Tab-separated table of C-alpha atoms in Angstrom:
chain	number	residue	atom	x	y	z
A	1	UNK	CA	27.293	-37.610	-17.051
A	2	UNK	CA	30.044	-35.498	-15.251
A	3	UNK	CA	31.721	-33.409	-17.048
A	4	UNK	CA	35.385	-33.284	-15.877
A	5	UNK	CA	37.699	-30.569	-16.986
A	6	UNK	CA	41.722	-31.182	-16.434
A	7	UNK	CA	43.523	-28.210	-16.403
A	8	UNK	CA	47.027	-28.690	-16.902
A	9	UNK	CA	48.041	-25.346	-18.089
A	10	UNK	CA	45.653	-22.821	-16.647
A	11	UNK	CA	47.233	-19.761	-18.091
A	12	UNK	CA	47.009	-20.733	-21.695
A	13	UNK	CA	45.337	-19.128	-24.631
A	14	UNK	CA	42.750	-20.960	-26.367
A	15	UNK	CA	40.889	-20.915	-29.419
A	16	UNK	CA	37.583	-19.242	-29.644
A	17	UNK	CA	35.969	-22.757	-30.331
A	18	UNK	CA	37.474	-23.926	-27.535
A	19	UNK	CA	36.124	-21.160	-25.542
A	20	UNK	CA	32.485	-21.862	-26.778
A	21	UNK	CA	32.944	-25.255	-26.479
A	22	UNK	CA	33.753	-24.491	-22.784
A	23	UNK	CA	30.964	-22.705	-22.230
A	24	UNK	CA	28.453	-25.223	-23.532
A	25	UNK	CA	29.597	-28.059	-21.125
A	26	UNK	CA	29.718	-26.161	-18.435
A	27	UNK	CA	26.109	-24.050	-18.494
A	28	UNK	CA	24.972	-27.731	-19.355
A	29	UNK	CA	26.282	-29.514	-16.519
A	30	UNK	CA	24.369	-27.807	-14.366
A	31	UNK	CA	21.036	-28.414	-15.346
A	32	UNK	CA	17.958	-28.197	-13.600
A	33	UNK	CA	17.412	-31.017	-11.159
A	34	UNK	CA	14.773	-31.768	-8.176
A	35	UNK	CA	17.209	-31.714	-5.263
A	36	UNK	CA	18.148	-34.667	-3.266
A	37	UNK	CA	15.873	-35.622	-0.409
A	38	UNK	CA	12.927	-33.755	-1.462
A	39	UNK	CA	10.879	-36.826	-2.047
A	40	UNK	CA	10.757	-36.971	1.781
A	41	UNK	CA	8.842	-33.725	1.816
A	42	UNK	CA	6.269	-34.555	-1.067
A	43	UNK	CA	6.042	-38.000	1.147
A	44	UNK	CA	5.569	-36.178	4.719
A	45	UNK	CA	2.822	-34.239	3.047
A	46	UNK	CA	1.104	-36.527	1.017
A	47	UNK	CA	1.012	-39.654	3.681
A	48	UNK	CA	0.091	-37.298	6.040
A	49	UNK	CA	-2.845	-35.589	4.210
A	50	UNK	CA	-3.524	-39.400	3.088
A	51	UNK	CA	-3.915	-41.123	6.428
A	52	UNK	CA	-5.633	-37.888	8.255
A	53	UNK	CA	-8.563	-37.819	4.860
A	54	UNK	CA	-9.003	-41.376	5.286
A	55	UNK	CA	-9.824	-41.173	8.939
A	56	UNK	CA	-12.248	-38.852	8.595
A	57	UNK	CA	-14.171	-40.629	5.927
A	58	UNK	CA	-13.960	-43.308	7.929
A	59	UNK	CA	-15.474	-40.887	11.300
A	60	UNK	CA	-17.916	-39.539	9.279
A	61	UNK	CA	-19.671	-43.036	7.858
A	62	UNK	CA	-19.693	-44.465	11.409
A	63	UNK	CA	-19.579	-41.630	13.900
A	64	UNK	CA	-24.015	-40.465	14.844
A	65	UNK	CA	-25.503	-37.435	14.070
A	66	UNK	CA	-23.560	-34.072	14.108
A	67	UNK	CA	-20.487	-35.652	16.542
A	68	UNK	CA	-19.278	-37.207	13.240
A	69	UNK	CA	-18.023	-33.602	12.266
A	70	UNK	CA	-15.297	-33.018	15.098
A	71	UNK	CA	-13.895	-35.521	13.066
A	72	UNK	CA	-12.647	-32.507	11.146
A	73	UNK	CA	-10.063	-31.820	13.874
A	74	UNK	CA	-8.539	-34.320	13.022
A	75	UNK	CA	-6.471	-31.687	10.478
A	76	UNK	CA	-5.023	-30.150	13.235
A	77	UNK	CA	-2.200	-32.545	13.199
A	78	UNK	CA	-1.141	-31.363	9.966
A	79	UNK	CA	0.809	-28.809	12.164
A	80	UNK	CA	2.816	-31.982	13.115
A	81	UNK	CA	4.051	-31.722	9.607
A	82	UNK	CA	5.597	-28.324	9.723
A	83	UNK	CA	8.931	-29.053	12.122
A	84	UNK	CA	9.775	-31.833	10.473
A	85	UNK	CA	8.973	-30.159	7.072
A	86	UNK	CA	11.964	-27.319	8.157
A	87	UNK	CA	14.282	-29.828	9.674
A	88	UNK	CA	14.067	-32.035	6.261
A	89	UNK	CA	14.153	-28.243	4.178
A	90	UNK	CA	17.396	-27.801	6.030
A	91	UNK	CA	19.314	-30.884	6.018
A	92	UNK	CA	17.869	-30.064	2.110
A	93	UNK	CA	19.961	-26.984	2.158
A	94	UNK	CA	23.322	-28.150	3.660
A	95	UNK	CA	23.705	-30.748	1.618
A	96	UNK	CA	22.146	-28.681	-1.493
A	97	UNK	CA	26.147	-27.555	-3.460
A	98	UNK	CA	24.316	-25.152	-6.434
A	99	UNK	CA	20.820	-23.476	-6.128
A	100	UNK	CA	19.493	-22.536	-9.797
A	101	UNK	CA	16.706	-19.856	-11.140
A	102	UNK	CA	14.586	-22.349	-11.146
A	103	UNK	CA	15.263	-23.879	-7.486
A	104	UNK	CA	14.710	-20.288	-6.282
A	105	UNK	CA	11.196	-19.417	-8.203
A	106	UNK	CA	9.991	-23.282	-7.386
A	107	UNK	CA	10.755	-22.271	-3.574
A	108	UNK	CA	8.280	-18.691	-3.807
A	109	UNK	CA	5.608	-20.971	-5.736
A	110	UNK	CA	4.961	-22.917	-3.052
A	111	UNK	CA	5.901	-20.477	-0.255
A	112	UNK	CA	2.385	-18.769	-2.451
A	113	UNK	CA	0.841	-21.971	-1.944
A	114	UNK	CA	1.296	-22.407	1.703
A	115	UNK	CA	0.440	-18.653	2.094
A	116	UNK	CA	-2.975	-19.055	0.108
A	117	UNK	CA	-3.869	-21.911	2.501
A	118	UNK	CA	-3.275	-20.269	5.525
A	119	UNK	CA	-4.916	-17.184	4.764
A	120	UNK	CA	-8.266	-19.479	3.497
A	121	UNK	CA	-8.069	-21.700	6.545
A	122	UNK	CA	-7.540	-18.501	8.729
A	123	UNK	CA	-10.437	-16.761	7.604
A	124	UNK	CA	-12.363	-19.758	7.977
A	125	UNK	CA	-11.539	-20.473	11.403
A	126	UNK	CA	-12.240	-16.669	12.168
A	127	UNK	CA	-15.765	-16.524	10.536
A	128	UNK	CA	-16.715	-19.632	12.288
A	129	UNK	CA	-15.835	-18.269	15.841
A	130	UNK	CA	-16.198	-14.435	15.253
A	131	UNK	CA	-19.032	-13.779	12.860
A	132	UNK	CA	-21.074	-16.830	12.884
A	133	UNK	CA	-22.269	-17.268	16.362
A	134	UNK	CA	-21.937	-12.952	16.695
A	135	UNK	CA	-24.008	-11.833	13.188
A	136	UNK	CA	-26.384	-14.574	12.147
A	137	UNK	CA	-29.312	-16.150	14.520
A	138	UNK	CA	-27.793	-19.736	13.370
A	139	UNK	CA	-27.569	-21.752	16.776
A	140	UNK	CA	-23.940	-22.608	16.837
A	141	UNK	CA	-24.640	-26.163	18.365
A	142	UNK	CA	-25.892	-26.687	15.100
A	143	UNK	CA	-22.398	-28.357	13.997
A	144	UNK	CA	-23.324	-29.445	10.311
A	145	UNK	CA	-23.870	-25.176	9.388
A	146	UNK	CA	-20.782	-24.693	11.655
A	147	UNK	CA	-18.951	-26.909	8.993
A	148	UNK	CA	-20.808	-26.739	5.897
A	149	UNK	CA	-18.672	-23.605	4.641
A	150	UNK	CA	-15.863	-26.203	5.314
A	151	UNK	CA	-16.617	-27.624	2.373
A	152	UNK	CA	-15.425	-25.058	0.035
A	153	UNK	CA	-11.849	-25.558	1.447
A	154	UNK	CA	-11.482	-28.734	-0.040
A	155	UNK	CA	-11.649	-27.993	-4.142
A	156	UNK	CA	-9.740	-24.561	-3.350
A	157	UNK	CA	-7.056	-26.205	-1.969
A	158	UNK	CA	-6.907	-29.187	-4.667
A	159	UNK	CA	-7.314	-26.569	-7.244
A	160	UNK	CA	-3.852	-25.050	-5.623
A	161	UNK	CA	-2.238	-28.503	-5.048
A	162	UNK	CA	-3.037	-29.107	-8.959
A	163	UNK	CA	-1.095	-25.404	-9.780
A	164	UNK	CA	1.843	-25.538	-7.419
A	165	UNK	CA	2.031	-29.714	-9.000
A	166	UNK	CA	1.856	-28.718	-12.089
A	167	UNK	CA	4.723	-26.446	-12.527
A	168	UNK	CA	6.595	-28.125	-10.360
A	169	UNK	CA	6.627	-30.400	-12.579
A	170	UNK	CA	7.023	-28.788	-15.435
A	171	UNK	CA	9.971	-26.766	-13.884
A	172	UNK	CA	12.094	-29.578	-13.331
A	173	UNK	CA	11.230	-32.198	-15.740
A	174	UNK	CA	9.373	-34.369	-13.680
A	175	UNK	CA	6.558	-35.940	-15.579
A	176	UNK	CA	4.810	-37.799	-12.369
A	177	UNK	CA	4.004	-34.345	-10.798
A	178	UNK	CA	2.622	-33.177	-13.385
A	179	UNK	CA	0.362	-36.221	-14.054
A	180	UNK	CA	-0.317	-35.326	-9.808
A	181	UNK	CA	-1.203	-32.030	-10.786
A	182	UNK	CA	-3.970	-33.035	-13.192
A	183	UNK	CA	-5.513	-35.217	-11.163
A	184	UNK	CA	-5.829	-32.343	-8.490
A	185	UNK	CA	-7.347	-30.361	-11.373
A	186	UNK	CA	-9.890	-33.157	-12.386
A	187	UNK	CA	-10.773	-33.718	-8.834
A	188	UNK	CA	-11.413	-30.130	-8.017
A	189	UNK	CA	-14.011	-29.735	-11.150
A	190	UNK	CA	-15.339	-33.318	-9.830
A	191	UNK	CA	-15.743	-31.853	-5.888
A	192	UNK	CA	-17.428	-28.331	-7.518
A	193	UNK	CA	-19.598	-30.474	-9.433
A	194	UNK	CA	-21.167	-32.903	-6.979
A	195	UNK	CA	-21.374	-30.093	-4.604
A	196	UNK	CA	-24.758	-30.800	-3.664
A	197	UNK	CA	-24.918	-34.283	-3.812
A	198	UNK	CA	-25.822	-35.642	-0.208
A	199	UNK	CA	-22.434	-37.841	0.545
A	200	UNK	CA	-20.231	-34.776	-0.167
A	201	UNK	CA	-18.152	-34.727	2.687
A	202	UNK	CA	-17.698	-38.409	2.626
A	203	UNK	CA	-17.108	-38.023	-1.320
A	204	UNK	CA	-14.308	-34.879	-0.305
A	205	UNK	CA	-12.222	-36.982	1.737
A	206	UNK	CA	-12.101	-39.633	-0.660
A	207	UNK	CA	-11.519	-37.695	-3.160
A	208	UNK	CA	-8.390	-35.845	-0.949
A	209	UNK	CA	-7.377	-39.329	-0.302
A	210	UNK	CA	-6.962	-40.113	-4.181
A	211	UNK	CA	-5.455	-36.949	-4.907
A	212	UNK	CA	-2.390	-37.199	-2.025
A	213	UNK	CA	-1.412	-40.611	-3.520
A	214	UNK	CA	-1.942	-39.444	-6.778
A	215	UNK	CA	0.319	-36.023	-6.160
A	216	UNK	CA	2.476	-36.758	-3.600
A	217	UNK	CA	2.708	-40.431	-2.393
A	218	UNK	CA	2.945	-41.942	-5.590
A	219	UNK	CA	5.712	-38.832	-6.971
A	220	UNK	CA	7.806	-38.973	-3.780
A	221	UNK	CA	8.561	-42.999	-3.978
A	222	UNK	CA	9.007	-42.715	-7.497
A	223	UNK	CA	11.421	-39.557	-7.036
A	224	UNK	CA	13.141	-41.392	-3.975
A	225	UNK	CA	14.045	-44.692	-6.695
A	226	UNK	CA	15.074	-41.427	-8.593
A	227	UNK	CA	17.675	-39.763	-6.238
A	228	UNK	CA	18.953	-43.248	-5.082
A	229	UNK	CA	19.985	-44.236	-8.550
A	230	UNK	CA	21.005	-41.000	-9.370
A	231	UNK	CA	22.703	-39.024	-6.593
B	1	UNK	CA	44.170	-11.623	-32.234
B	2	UNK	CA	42.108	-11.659	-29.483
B	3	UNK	CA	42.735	-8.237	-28.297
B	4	UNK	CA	39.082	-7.553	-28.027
B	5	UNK	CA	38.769	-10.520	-25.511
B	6	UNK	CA	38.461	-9.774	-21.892
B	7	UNK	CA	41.250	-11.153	-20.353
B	8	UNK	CA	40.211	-12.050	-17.255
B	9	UNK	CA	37.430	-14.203	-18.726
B	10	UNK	CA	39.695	-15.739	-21.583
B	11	UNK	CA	41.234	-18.587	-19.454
B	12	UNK	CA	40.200	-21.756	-19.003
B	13	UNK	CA	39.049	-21.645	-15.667
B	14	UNK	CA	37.781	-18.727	-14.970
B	15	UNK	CA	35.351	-19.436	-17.844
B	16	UNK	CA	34.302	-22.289	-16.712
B	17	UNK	CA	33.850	-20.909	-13.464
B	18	UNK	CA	31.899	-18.054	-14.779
B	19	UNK	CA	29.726	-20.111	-17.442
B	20	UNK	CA	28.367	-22.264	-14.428
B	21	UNK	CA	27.611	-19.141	-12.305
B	22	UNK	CA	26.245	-17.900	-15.414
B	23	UNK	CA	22.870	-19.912	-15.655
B	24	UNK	CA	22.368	-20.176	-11.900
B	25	UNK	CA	21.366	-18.350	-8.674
B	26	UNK	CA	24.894	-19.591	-6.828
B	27	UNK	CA	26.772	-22.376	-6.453
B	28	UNK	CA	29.022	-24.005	-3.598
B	29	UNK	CA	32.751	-23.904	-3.806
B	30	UNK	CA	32.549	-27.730	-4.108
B	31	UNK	CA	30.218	-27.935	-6.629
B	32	UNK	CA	32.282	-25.587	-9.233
B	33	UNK	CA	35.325	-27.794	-7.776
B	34	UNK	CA	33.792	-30.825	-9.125
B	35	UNK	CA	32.203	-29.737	-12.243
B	36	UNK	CA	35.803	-28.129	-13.468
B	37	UNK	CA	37.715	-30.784	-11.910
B	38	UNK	CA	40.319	-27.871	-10.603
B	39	UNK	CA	42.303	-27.904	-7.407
B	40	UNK	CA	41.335	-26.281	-4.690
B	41	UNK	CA	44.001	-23.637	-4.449
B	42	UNK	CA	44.111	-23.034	-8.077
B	43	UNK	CA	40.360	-22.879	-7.935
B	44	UNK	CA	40.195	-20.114	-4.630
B	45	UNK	CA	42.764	-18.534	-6.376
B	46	UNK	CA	40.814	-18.093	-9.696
B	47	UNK	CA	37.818	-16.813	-8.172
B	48	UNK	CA	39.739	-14.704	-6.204
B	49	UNK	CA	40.762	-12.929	-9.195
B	50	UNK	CA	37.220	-12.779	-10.066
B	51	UNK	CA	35.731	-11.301	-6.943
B	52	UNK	CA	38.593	-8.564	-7.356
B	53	UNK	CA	37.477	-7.646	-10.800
B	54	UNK	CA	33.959	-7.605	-9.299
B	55	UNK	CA	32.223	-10.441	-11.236
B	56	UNK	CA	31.998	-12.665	-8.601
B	57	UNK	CA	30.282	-12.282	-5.159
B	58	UNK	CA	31.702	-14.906	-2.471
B	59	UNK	CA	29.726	-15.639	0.779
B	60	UNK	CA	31.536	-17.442	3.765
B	61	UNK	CA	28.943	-19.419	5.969
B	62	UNK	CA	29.001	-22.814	7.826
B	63	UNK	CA	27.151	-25.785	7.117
B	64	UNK	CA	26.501	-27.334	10.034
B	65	UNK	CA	30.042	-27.356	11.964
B	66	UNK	CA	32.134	-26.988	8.525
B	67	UNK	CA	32.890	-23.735	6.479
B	68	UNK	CA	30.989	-23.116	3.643
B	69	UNK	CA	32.026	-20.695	0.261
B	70	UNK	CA	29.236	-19.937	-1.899
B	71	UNK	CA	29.686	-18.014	-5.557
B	72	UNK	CA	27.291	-15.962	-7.254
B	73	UNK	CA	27.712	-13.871	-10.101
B	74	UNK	CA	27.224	-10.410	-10.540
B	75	UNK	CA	25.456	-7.804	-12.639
B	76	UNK	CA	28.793	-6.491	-13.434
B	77	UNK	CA	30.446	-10.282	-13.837
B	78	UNK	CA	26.870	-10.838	-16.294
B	79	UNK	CA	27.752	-7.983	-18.255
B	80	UNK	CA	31.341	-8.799	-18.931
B	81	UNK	CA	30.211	-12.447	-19.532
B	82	UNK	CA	27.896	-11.027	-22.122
B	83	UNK	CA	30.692	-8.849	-23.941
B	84	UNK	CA	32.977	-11.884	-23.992
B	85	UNK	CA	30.330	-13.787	-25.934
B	86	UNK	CA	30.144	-11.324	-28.252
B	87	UNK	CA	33.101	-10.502	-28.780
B	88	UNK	CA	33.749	-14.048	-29.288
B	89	UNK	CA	31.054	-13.989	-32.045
B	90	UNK	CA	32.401	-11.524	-33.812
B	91	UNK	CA	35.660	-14.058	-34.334
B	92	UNK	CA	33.723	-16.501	-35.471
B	93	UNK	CA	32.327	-16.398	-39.107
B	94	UNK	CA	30.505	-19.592	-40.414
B	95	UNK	CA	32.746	-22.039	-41.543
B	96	UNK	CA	35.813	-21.282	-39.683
B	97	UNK	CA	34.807	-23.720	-36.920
């Protein structure tokens, strides 16, 4: 509901209940809201961890031997994501009119999420080409030990998606993020415990698959019906 | 009567202005515009009056190829926000509403 204020006589004195009744209205009317157009970031995101997951489950039941893991490059074009992630962030911004605590702390929680990713996937990439061929007698044609430390990417990061989901949604009121969150949170206890079953990697992307509908896919449509109504 | 009243703050606009700035990190000149439904000239003037007295901070930047004003409050602006409450509580005893 807007709250519309006429002021006819600007100069007046008014009563103290007035003046309280002033200040109610207006610390209410601007409330915490998820701004409009970020459903197309939770959508860039989750269709594009969605399609790239699928893929490689789909590489790794039908591609032979050890060539089935370069399907894992296949995450490189998540980089594709990040210009059009900015340009969306700042047609986000000029059209954004108030920015609240909450917008601000929400922005540093996942800025902390990105961060943590980088810095796991950076290390990865670094032990894999520094230290593993360099320090250990493992022959580094052997692709499956090349990638098997891979594998503890994939609950890390869902364990993260399930945090930064979770308060997001709790932050602004937004119950299908949260539900998105918990999923993450199931899935990453499901990933730790089949950790050793034989179809992991197959049963990872799946599982990342699930979890990007579930957390971003299915939250961004529903937040898009949202801002349309709404905004 | 209400002596103890800041009275900068004890208009209608200005608190309206500074209740919305109040519970937020800032806000854009057309977003206070259209949550106190004020003119545009009475509104600069207002938090004109406010950035004077050193509640308000106002940032000039462009959005896109248009000017933009943004508001935020100050420490100073929370503090005398703060006294004006209270001093507005002391005014009111239960029942008198």
């Amino acid at each position: 509901m807007q709250l519309i204020y006429k002021y006819k006589i600007m100069e007046t004195q008014f009563s103290q209940k007035e003046s309280l009744d002033l200040i109610n209205q207006m610390i209410s009317s601007a409330k915490n809201n998820l701004h409009k157009g970020m459903s197309n970031i939770f959508l860039l995101w989750g269709y594009l961890v969605a399609i790239i997951s699928l893929l490689i489950f789909i590489l790794l039941l039908t591609l032979p031997g050890d060539t089935r893991y370069f399907s894992y490059w296949l995450w490189i074009f998540m980089a594709a994501g990040a210009p059009i992630h900015w340009k969306l962030v700042s047609k986000i911004d000029q059209q954004q009119l108030v920015k609240t605590y909450i917008d601000k702390i929400m922005g540093f929680v996942w800025i902390a999420f990105s961060v943590s990713i980088i810095a796991v996937v950076a290390g990865m990439l670094l032990s894999t080409i520094l230290v593993l061929p360099v320090f250990t007698d493992v022959d580094p044609s052997h692709e499956f030990l090349r990638w098997i430390q891979w594998t503890f990417i994939t609950p890390f990061m869902l364990c993260l998606y399930g945090f930064a989901l979770f308060v997001s949604g709790k932050a602004y009121q937004f119950k299908p993020l949260v539900i998105g969150g918990i999923v993450c949170w199931i899935a990453t206890a499901f990933l730790i415990i089949a950790f050793h079953h034989p179809y992991l990697l197959m049963i990872q992307q799946i599982v990342l698959f699930i979890c990007a509908v579930a957390g971003f896919v299915i939250p961004g449509h529903l937040l898009k019906q949202k801002e349309n109504s709404h905004v | 009567m209400y002596n103890d009243l800041d009275p900068l703050l004890h208009s209608q606009l200005r608190l309206a202005i500074m209740s919305i700035l109040i519970g937020i990190e800032e806000a854009d000149f057309v977003f206070i515009r259209e949550k106190t439904g004020a003119s545009a000239g009475n509104l600069s003037v207002q938090l004109d009056k406010l950035m004077e007295a050193g509640y308000l901070e106002i940032r000039k930047s462009f959005k896109g190829k248009f000017p933009r004003t943004t508001c935020k409050i100050t420490p100073q602006g929370i503090d005398a926000f703060e006294n004006y409450v209270r001093a507005l509580q002391e005014y009111i005893k239960p029942g008198q509403l």
